[in-house]
Amino acid sequence: MPAAYGEDEMDLWPGKPYPLGASYDGSGVNFAVFSEAATGVDLCLIADDGSEERVPLGEVDGFVWHGYVPGMQPGQRYGFRVQGPYDPEHGHRCDPDKLLLDPYALAIDGTMEGDPSLFSYPMTDGTRGTTGERNGLDSLGHTLLSVVVNPFFDWGQDRPPKHEYHQSVIYEAHVKGMTMLHPDVPEALRGTYAGIGHPVIVEHLVSLGVTAIELMPVHQFVNDFHLQDKGLSNYWGYNTIGFFAPHNGYAAYGTRGEQVAEFKGMVKNLHAAGIEVILDVVYNHTAEGNHMGPTLAFRGLDNKSYYRLVSSNEAHYYDTTGTGNSLLMRNPHVLQLIMDSLRYWVTEMHVDGFRFDLAATLARQFHEVDRLSAFFDLVQQDPVVSQVKLIAEPWDIGDGGYQVGNFPPLWTEWNGKYRDTVRDFWRGEPSTIGEFASRLTGSSDLYEHSGRKPIASINFVIAHDGFTLRDLVSYNEKHNDANGEDNRDGESHNRSWNCGTEGPTEDVDINALRLQQQKNFITTLLLSQGVPMLAHGDELSRTQGGNNNAYCQDNEIAWMDWELSEEQLDLLDFTRRVLQLRKENPVFRRRRFFAGSADHGGESDVHDISWFTPAGLQMNESDWSNGHARSLMVFLNGNAIPEPDPRGMPIRGDSFLMIFNGHSEMLPFTLPDAEYGTDWTVEIDTADPEPSIRTYAAGEPVETQARSVIVLRHVSVKDARPPRGAAKAPEIRGVARP
């Protein structure tokens, strides 16, 4: 073990306690790291040959240990060693034998396997103990290393697109999965940030019509050791260890800080095409796991400050994430870490927003979920973070963790109730009409009470977690055998329907129905009020072979296949057409909820929304309460949009009828009387494989095929009048009624 270097052997200046991390200023590097538990901290400089120089940080202010090394350049690898108490029973796990990552490292080099030196406790015969002893093995050479980064980058004329929520379409994607098999992405760039920023990927997003790409975790994460033992890996990346560092496994051009510039170049290219970048971030836990996990950073620096511990036994972690630990959200240094990280990604990396994994955990100051916790207070008042897109995954696995609809007004939410309701409707579950109508119109029952608008609802049917869209209509059961857990992992209640047979088939009718069902889901999603989110590859009918938990499949099971059949090209073209329809017609992306009456402040005397039975009659109480009903028709008034455009002018647009037939048989729908419009043209018909122009008159029947959607357009209803004596529908919470 190398001897410690004193200040007389290296030119070390006192430096400053802020900012935390390694800050290069062109002349040298300031190092600053927080630890309240430490009795001493060594800065460890790692040479190219793997040798180590230790420099004690003698300056301490507010529990921040700091020093400045003049002349040091970017690319220098480093870490910390901490002297202090190792007393797990009382929450302390300082261990100077472990080389620790800087929690504020802007880049991280290397990979890890489950070497015994990473664990502080002793191992006997392959088992891991929990005694107060330490194993004494040095982790240098087996752990990740922090890297000093040059912050300077030529952003040119980069500007954030700043799309308003009601104009946004989000595309959830995986850096590696989206690009790994694309034949037009150069092989060296596949699976990388540069691959996502490549013109062919950017063009796909632009031609599709999305406005934002939401990247699955790109913060530096750890490949779980138990997965490595099985020949698998943490593909999704929800195992963060570096909240400031782009994951080095997605770097094409090197990992000594080059990944930072590569990430910035990707953002710059996407911005130039008008596409925002949203990051899926994991601030609820770290990769150090539970009391049996490795000592990589936070645990060795100050375990008791960073993690929630079980109050009656501080050797164990209070876990609401299912990953082994939860960050201590009431500690000011943890809150500072998260807020500093968020600001860094906005100001230095130019990202446009965040989706917060298991966000209910961030709300837990103590045991309960408190939406007004310190974290949300900090976000609310922060002049940088409060101005970008903030999306919550509004649940965790702790008590009271399902919080859909309960986040503060600044936030939007993944609407899990939207996903479940739309899936149930199209697989034919009973008693779904009323809630389906609510989800279609923006879920006012969830968001209006807190003063939020339809845009608070991030609508999705498919996300990374679960079946792909194609698998949703091809499998009744999960098929996760490749994960090595005897098919026990993953959700068993998928709300899916295989259309008649499990898995791939050569049955022409079943395959046609599956394509039609995919079109039904896409049409419903993209024409619902709120913000739609597509999962990558669903526009291409991507399959994972029935695996609904592909978190560990870094291979062709989870990667996008760009070799497309005619059927897949058809679905891609269909998705583009529906997105174009949404973009061109403001009635599908209102900023306010429907009033359900003619008193809506728009330019029409007709109700802004009306609901009809297949017979063309306005729905009444018995229609809404009919648990066997599978079909309905909704009128959307394009001249009854109350909000003005950016110039202050009233918004006027075409009106639409949307016919939803969830029955297993064809149904004739009678169009409403002329008060709502005289001539109607079919824009979308999910049962028509070759779209053709068809027009209908008011009161005329429209044959609607089984399990299909028809969208009809009328140019103007400005002079129409509401029908007299129309029966009123019941007040079903969350659905605007006539």
Coordinates of N, CA and C in Angstrom, one line a residue, residues 361-539:
T361 N -41.0 7.9 -3.7 CA -39.9 7.8 -2.7 C -39.3 9.2 -2.4
L362 N -39.2 10.0 -3.4 CA -38.6 11.4 -3.2 C -39.5 12.2 -2.3
A363 N -40.8 11.8 -2.2 CA -41.7 12.6 -1.3 C -41.7 12.1 0.1
R364 N -40.9 11.0 0.4 CA -41.0 10.5 1.7 C -39.9 11.1 2.6
Q365 N -40.3 12.1 3.4 CA -39.4 12.7 4.3 C -39.2 11.8 5.5
F366 N -40.3 11.2 5.9 CA -40.2 10.3 7.1 C -40.8 8.9 6.6
H367 N -41.9 8.5 7.0 CA -42.5 7.3 6.5 C -43.6 7.5 5.5
E368 N -44.4 8.5 5.7 CA -45.5 8.8 4.8 C -45.0 9.5 3.5
V369 N -45.9 9.4 2.5 CA -45.6 10.2 1.3 C -46.2 11.6 1.5
D370 N -45.3 12.6 1.4 CA -45.8 13.9 1.6 C -45.4 14.7 0.3
R371 N -46.5 15.1 -0.4 CA -46.2 15.8 -1.7 C -45.6 17.2 -1.5
L372 N -45.6 17.7 -0.2 CA -45.1 19.0 0.1 C -43.7 18.8 0.8
S373 N -43.1 17.7 0.6 CA -41.8 17.5 1.3 C -40.8 18.5 0.8
A374 N -39.6 18.5 1.5 CA -38.6 19.5 1.2 C -38.1 19.4 -0.3
F375 N -38.1 18.2 -0.8 CA -37.6 18.1 -2.2 C -38.5 18.9 -3.2
F376 N -39.8 18.8 -3.0 CA -40.7 19.5 -3.9 C -40.7 21.0 -3.6
D377 N -40.5 21.4 -2.4 CA -40.3 22.8 -2.1 C -39.1 23.4 -2.8
L378 N -38.0 22.6 -2.8 CA -36.8 23.1 -3.5 C -36.9 23.2 -5.0
V379 N -37.6 22.2 -5.5 CA -37.9 22.2 -7.0 C -38.7 23.4 -7.3
Q380 N -39.8 23.7 -6.5 CA -40.7 24.8 -6.8 C -40.0 26.1 -6.9
Q381 N -39.1 26.4 -6.0 CA -38.4 27.7 -5.9 C -37.2 27.8 -6.7
D382 N -36.7 26.7 -7.3 CA -35.5 26.7 -8.1 C -35.7 27.4 -9.4
P383 N -34.9 28.5 -9.7 CA -35.2 29.2 -11.0 C -34.8 28.4 -12.2
V384 N -34.0 27.4 -12.1 CA -33.6 26.6 -13.2 C -34.5 25.3 -13.4
V385 N -34.5 24.5 -12.4 CA -35.2 23.2 -12.4 C -36.7 23.4 -12.6
S386 N -37.2 24.4 -12.0 CA -38.7 24.6 -12.1 C -39.2 25.0 -13.5
Q387 N -38.2 25.3 -14.4 CA -38.6 25.8 -15.7 C -38.5 24.7 -16.8
V388 N -38.1 23.5 -16.4 CA -38.0 22.4 -17.4 C -39.2 21.4 -17.1
K389 N -39.3 20.4 -18.0 CA -40.4 19.4 -17.9 C -40.0 18.5 -16.7
L390 N -41.0 18.3 -15.8 CA -40.9 17.5 -14.6 C -42.0 16.4 -14.6
I391 N -41.6 15.2 -14.8 CA -42.5 14.1 -15.0 C -42.3 13.1 -13.9
A392 N -43.3 12.8 -13.1 CA -43.2 11.8 -12.0 C -43.7 10.4 -12.4
E393 N -43.0 9.4 -12.0 CA -43.6 8.1 -12.0 C -44.2 8.0 -10.6
P394 N -45.5 8.2 -10.4 CA -46.1 8.6 -9.2 C -46.4 7.4 -8.3
W395 N -45.4 6.5 -8.1 CA -45.6 5.4 -7.2 C -44.3 4.8 -6.7
D396 N -44.3 4.1 -5.6 CA -43.2 3.2 -5.3 C -43.8 2.0 -4.6
I397 N -43.0 1.1 -4.0 CA -43.5 -0.1 -3.4 C -43.8 0.0 -1.9
G398 N -43.6 1.2 -1.3 CA -43.8 1.4 0.1 C -45.3 1.6 0.4
D399 N -45.7 1.6 1.7 CA -47.0 1.9 2.1 C -47.5 3.2 1.6
G400 N -48.7 3.2 1.0 CA -49.2 4.5 0.4 C -48.5 5.0 -0.8
G401 N -47.8 4.1 -1.4 CA -46.9 4.6 -2.5 C -47.5 4.9 -3.8
Y402 N -48.8 4.5 -4.0 CA -49.5 4.8 -5.3 C -50.1 6.1 -5.2
Q403 N -49.5 7.1 -5.9 CA -49.9 8.5 -5.7 C -50.3 9.2 -7.1
V404 N -50.9 8.4 -8.0 CA -51.4 9.0 -9.2 C -52.4 10.1 -8.9
G405 N -52.1 11.3 -9.5 CA -53.0 12.4 -9.3 C -52.7 13.3 -8.1
N406 N -51.7 13.0 -7.3 CA -51.4 13.7 -6.0 C -50.1 14.5 -6.0
F407 N -49.5 14.6 -7.1 CA -48.2 15.4 -7.1 C -48.6 16.9 -7.3
P408 N -47.6 17.8 -6.9 CA -47.9 19.2 -6.9 C -48.2 19.8 -8.3
P409 N -48.8 20.9 -8.4 CA -49.2 21.5 -9.7 C -48.1 21.7 -10.7
L410 N -46.9 21.9 -10.3 CA -45.8 22.1 -11.3 C -45.5 20.8 -12.1
W411 N -46.0 19.6 -11.5 CA -45.5 18.3 -12.1 C -46.6 17.7 -13.0
T412 N -46.1 16.9 -14.0 CA -46.9 16.0 -14.7 C -46.6 14.6 -14.2
E413 N -47.5 13.7 -14.6 CA -47.4 12.3 -14.1 C -47.6 11.3 -15.2
W414 N -46.8 10.2 -15.1 CA -47.2 9.0 -15.8 C -48.6 8.5 -15.3
N415 N -49.5 8.5 -16.2 CA -50.9 8.2 -15.8 C -51.1 6.7 -15.9
G416 N -50.8 6.0 -14.8 CA -51.0 4.5 -14.8 C -52.4 4.1 -15.0
K417 N -53.4 5.0 -14.5 CA -54.8 4.6 -14.7 C -55.2 4.7 -16.1
Y418 N -54.6 5.6 -16.9 CA -54.8 5.7 -18.3 C -54.4 4.4 -19.0
R419 N -53.2 3.9 -18.7 CA -52.7 2.7 -19.3 C -53.7 1.5 -19.0
D420 N -54.1 1.4 -17.7 CA -54.9 0.2 -17.3 C -56.3 0.3 -18.0
T421 N -56.9 1.5 -18.0 CA -58.2 1.6 -18.6 C -58.3 1.3 -20.0
V422 N -57.3 1.9 -20.8 CA -57.3 1.7 -22.2 C -57.0 0.3 -22.6
R423 N -56.1 -0.4 -21.9 CA -55.9 -1.8 -22.1 C -57.2 -2.6 -21.8
D424 N -57.8 -2.3 -20.7 CA -59.1 -3.1 -20.4 C -60.1 -2.9 -21.5
F425 N -60.3 -1.6 -21.9 CA -61.3 -1.4 -22.9 C -61.1 -2.2 -24.2
W426 N -59.9 -2.2 -24.7 CA -59.7 -2.9 -26.0 C -59.5 -4.4 -25.8
R427 N -59.4 -4.9 -24.6 CA -59.4 -6.4 -24.5 C -60.8 -6.9 -24.0
G428 N -61.8 -5.9 -23.9 CA -63.2 -6.3 -23.7 C -63.6 -6.5 -22.3
E429 N -62.9 -5.9 -21.3 CA -63.3 -6.0 -19.9 C -64.6 -5.2 -19.7
P430 N -65.5 -5.7 -18.8 CA -66.8 -5.0 -18.6 C -66.6 -3.7 -17.8
S431 N -67.6 -2.9 -17.8 CA -67.7 -1.7 -17.0 C -66.5 -0.7 -17.2
T432 N -66.2 -0.5 -18.4 CA -65.0 0.4 -18.6 C -65.4 1.7 -19.4
I433 N -66.6 1.8 -19.9 CA -67.0 2.9 -20.8 C -66.8 4.2 -20.1
G434 N -67.4 4.4 -18.9 CA -67.2 5.7 -18.2 C -65.8 6.1 -17.9
E435 N -65.0 5.2 -17.4 CA -63.6 5.5 -17.1 C -62.8 5.7 -18.4
F436 N -63.2 4.9 -19.4 CA -62.5 5.1 -20.7 C -62.7 6.5 -21.2
A437 N -64.0 7.0 -21.1 CA -64.3 8.4 -21.6 C -63.5 9.4 -20.8
S438 N -63.3 9.1 -19.5 CA -62.6 10.0 -18.6 C -61.1 10.1 -19.0
R439 N -60.5 8.9 -19.3 CA -59.1 8.9 -19.7 C -58.9 9.6 -21.1
L440 N -59.9 9.4 -21.9 CA -59.9 9.9 -23.3 C -59.8 11.5 -23.2
T441 N -60.5 12.0 -22.2 CA -60.7 13.5 -22.2 C -59.7 14.2 -21.2
G442 N -58.7 13.5 -20.7 CA -57.7 14.2 -19.9 C -57.6 13.9 -18.5
S443 N -58.5 13.0 -18.0 CA -58.5 12.5 -16.6 C -58.7 13.7 -15.6
S444 N -59.8 14.4 -15.8 CA -60.0 15.5 -14.9 C -60.3 15.1 -13.5
D445 N -60.7 13.8 -13.3 CA -60.9 13.3 -12.0 C -59.6 13.3 -11.2
L446 N -58.5 13.1 -11.9 CA -57.2 13.0 -11.2 C -56.5 14.4 -11.0
Y447 N -56.7 15.3 -11.9 CA -55.9 16.5 -12.0 C -56.6 17.8 -11.8
E448 N -57.9 17.9 -12.0 CA -58.5 19.2 -12.0 C -58.6 19.7 -10.6
H449 N -58.7 18.8 -9.6 CA -58.9 19.3 -8.2 C -57.7 20.1 -7.7
S450 N -56.5 19.9 -8.3 CA -55.3 20.6 -7.8 C -55.0 21.7 -8.8
G451 N -55.9 22.1 -9.6 CA -55.7 23.2 -10.5 C -54.9 22.9 -11.7
R452 N -54.6 21.6 -11.9 CA -53.9 21.2 -13.1 C -54.8 21.0 -14.3
K453 N -54.1 20.9 -15.5 CA -54.8 20.9 -16.8 C -54.6 19.5 -17.3
P454 N -55.3 19.2 -18.5 CA -55.1 17.9 -19.1 C -53.6 17.5 -19.4
I455 N -52.8 18.5 -19.5 CA -51.4 18.3 -19.8 C -50.7 17.6 -18.6
A456 N -51.3 17.6 -17.5 CA -50.7 16.9 -16.3 C -50.6 15.4 -16.5
S457 N -51.4 14.9 -17.4 CA -51.5 13.5 -17.7 C -50.5 13.1 -18.8
I458 N -49.5 12.4 -18.5 CA -48.6 11.7 -19.5 C -49.3 10.4 -19.8
N459 N -50.0 10.4 -20.9 CA -50.7 9.2 -21.3 C -49.8 8.1 -22.0
F460 N -50.0 6.9 -21.6 CA -49.2 5.8 -22.2 C -49.9 4.5 -22.1
V461 N -49.8 3.7 -23.0 CA -50.3 2.3 -23.0 C -49.1 1.3 -22.8
I462 N -47.9 1.7 -23.3 CA -46.7 0.9 -23.2 C -45.6 1.7 -22.7
A463 N -44.8 1.2 -21.8 CA -43.5 1.8 -21.4 C -42.5 0.6 -21.4
H464 N -41.3 1.0 -21.0 CA -40.2 -0.1 -21.1 C -40.5 -1.2 -20.2
D465 N -41.3 -1.0 -19.1 CA -41.6 -2.0 -18.1 C -42.9 -2.7 -18.5
G466 N -42.8 -3.9 -19.1 CA -44.0 -4.7 -19.5 C -43.9 -5.1 -20.9
F467 N -45.0 -5.5 -21.5 CA -45.1 -6.0 -22.9 C -44.8 -4.8 -23.8
T468 N -44.3 -5.1 -25.0 CA -44.3 -4.1 -26.1 C -45.7 -4.1 -26.6
L469 N -46.0 -3.1 -27.5 CA -47.4 -3.0 -28.0 C -47.8 -4.3 -28.8
R470 N -46.9 -4.8 -29.6 CA -47.1 -6.0 -30.4 C -47.3 -7.2 -29.4
D471 N -46.5 -7.3 -28.4 CA -46.7 -8.4 -27.5 C -48.0 -8.3 -26.6
L472 N -48.4 -7.1 -26.4 CA -49.7 -6.9 -25.7 C -50.9 -7.5 -26.4
V473 N -50.8 -7.6 -27.7 CA -51.9 -8.2 -28.5 C -51.6 -9.6 -29.0
S474 N -50.4 -10.1 -28.5 CA -50.0 -11.5 -28.9 C -49.8 -12.5 -27.8
Y475 N -49.9 -12.0 -26.6 CA -49.6 -12.9 -25.5 C -50.6 -12.6 -24.3
N476 N -51.1 -13.7 -23.7 CA -51.9 -13.6 -22.5 C -51.0 -13.7 -21.3
E477 N -49.9 -14.4 -21.4 CA -49.0 -14.7 -20.3 C -47.6 -14.2 -20.6
K478 N -46.8 -13.8 -19.5 CA -45.4 -13.5 -19.7 C -44.6 -14.7 -20.0
H479 N -43.5 -14.4 -20.8 CA -42.6 -15.5 -21.2 C -41.2 -15.0 -20.9
N480 N -40.8 -15.1 -19.6 CA -39.5 -14.5 -19.2 C -38.4 -15.5 -18.8
D481 N -38.5 -16.7 -19.4 CA -37.6 -17.7 -19.1 C -36.1 -17.3 -19.3
A482 N -35.9 -16.5 -20.3 CA -34.5 -16.1 -20.6 C -33.9 -15.3 -19.5
N483 N -34.7 -14.8 -18.6 CA -34.2 -14.0 -17.4 C -33.6 -14.8 -16.3
G484 N -33.7 -16.2 -16.4 CA -33.1 -17.1 -15.5 C -33.8 -17.1 -14.1
E485 N -35.0 -16.7 -14.0 CA -35.7 -16.7 -12.7 C -37.0 -17.6 -12.8
D486 N -36.9 -18.6 -13.7 CA -38.0 -19.6 -13.8 C -39.4 -18.9 -14.1
N487 N -39.3 -17.8 -14.8 CA -40.5 -17.1 -15.2 C -41.3 -16.5 -14.0
R488 N -40.6 -16.3 -12.9 CA -41.3 -15.8 -11.7 C -41.2 -14.2 -11.7
D489 N -40.3 -13.6 -12.4 CA -40.1 -12.2 -12.4 C -41.1 -11.6 -13.3
G490 N -41.3 -10.2 -13.2 CA -42.2 -9.5 -14.1 C -43.7 -9.6 -13.6
E491 N -44.5 -8.7 -14.1 CA -45.9 -8.6 -13.8 C -46.7 -9.7 -14.4
S492 N -47.5 -10.4 -13.6 CA -48.4 -11.5 -14.1 C -49.7 -11.0 -14.6
H493 N -50.2 -9.8 -14.1 CA -51.5 -9.3 -14.6 C -51.2 -8.2 -15.6
N494 N -51.1 -8.6 -16.9 CA -50.7 -7.7 -17.9 C -51.8 -6.9 -18.6
R495 N -53.1 -7.3 -18.4 CA -54.2 -6.7 -19.1 C -54.0 -6.8 -20.6
S496 N -53.6 -8.0 -21.0 CA -53.3 -8.2 -22.4 C -54.3 -9.2 -23.0
W497 N -54.3 -9.3 -24.3 CA -55.1 -10.3 -25.0 C -54.4 -10.8 -26.2
N498 N -54.3 -12.1 -26.4 CA -53.5 -12.6 -27.5 C -54.2 -12.7 -28.8
C499 N -55.5 -12.3 -28.9 CA -56.3 -12.3 -30.1 C -56.6 -13.8 -30.6
G500 N -56.5 -14.7 -29.7 CA -56.9 -16.1 -30.1 C -55.9 -17.2 -30.0
T501 N -54.6 -16.9 -30.0 CA -53.6 -17.9 -29.8 C -52.4 -17.2 -29.2
E502 N -51.6 -18.0 -28.5 CA -50.5 -17.4 -27.7 C -49.2 -17.4 -28.6
G503 N -48.7 -16.2 -28.8 CA -47.4 -16.0 -29.5 C -47.6 -16.0 -31.0
P504 N -46.5 -16.2 -31.7 CA -46.5 -16.1 -33.2 C -47.4 -17.1 -33.8
T505 N -48.0 -16.7 -34.9 CA -48.9 -17.6 -35.6 C -48.9 -17.3 -37.1
E506 N -49.3 -18.2 -38.0 CA -49.4 -18.0 -39.4 C -50.9 -17.8 -39.8
D507 N -51.7 -17.7 -38.8 CA -53.1 -17.5 -39.0 C -53.3 -16.0 -39.5
V508 N -53.8 -15.9 -40.7 CA -54.0 -14.6 -41.4 C -54.9 -13.7 -40.6
D509 N -56.0 -14.3 -40.2 CA -57.1 -13.5 -39.5 C -56.6 -13.0 -38.1
I510 N -55.9 -13.8 -37.4 CA -55.3 -13.4 -36.1 C -54.3 -12.3 -36.3
N511 N -53.4 -12.5 -37.3 CA -52.4 -11.4 -37.5 C -53.0 -10.1 -37.9
A512 N -54.1 -10.2 -38.7 CA -54.8 -9.0 -39.1 C -55.4 -8.3 -37.9
L513 N -56.0 -9.1 -37.0 CA -56.6 -8.5 -35.8 C -55.6 -7.9 -34.9
R514 N -54.4 -8.5 -34.8 CA -53.4 -8.0 -34.0 C -52.9 -6.6 -34.5
L515 N -52.7 -6.5 -35.8 CA -52.3 -5.2 -36.4 C -53.4 -4.2 -36.1
Q516 N -54.7 -4.6 -36.3 CA -55.8 -3.7 -36.1 C -55.8 -3.2 -34.6
Q517 N -55.6 -4.1 -33.7 CA -55.6 -3.8 -32.3 C -54.5 -2.8 -32.0
Q518 N -53.3 -3.0 -32.6 CA -52.2 -2.0 -32.4 C -52.6 -0.7 -32.9
K519 N -53.3 -0.6 -34.0 CA -53.8 0.7 -34.5 C -54.8 1.3 -33.6
N520 N -55.6 0.5 -33.0 CA -56.6 1.0 -32.0 C -55.9 1.6 -30.9
F521 N -54.9 1.0 -30.3 CA -54.2 1.6 -29.2 C -53.5 2.9 -29.6
I522 N -52.9 2.9 -30.8 CA -52.1 4.1 -31.2 C -53.1 5.2 -31.4
T523 N -54.2 5.0 -32.1 CA -55.2 6.0 -32.3 C -55.8 6.6 -31.0
T524 N -56.1 5.7 -30.1 CA -56.6 6.1 -28.8 C -55.6 7.0 -28.1
L525 N -54.4 6.5 -28.0 CA -53.3 7.2 -27.3 C -53.1 8.6 -27.9
L526 N -52.9 8.6 -29.2 CA -52.4 9.9 -29.8 C -53.5 10.9 -29.9
L527 N -54.8 10.5 -29.8 CA -55.9 11.5 -30.0 C -56.6 11.7 -28.6
S528 N -56.0 11.2 -27.5 CA -56.5 11.5 -26.2 C -56.0 12.9 -25.8
Q529 N -56.8 13.6 -24.9 CA -56.3 14.8 -24.3 C -55.2 14.5 -23.3
G530 N -54.2 15.3 -23.2 CA -53.0 15.0 -22.4 C -51.8 14.9 -23.3
V531 N -50.7 14.4 -22.7 CA -49.5 14.3 -23.5 C -49.2 12.9 -23.8
P532 N -49.2 12.4 -25.0 CA -48.9 11.0 -25.3 C -47.5 10.7 -25.3
M533 N -47.2 9.4 -24.8 CA -45.9 8.9 -24.8 C -45.9 7.5 -25.5
L534 N -45.0 7.4 -26.6 CA -44.8 6.2 -27.3 C -43.6 5.5 -26.7
A535 N -43.6 4.2 -26.7 CA -42.4 3.4 -26.3 C -41.6 3.1 -27.6
H536 N -40.3 3.2 -27.6 CA -39.5 3.0 -28.8 C -39.8 1.7 -29.5
G537 N -40.0 1.7 -30.8 CA -40.3 0.5 -31.5 C -41.7 0.1 -31.6
D538 N -42.6 0.7 -30.8 CA -44.0 0.3 -31.0 C -44.6 0.8 -32.3
E539 N -44.0 1.8 -32.9 CA -44.5 2.2 -34.2 C -44.0 1.3 -35.3

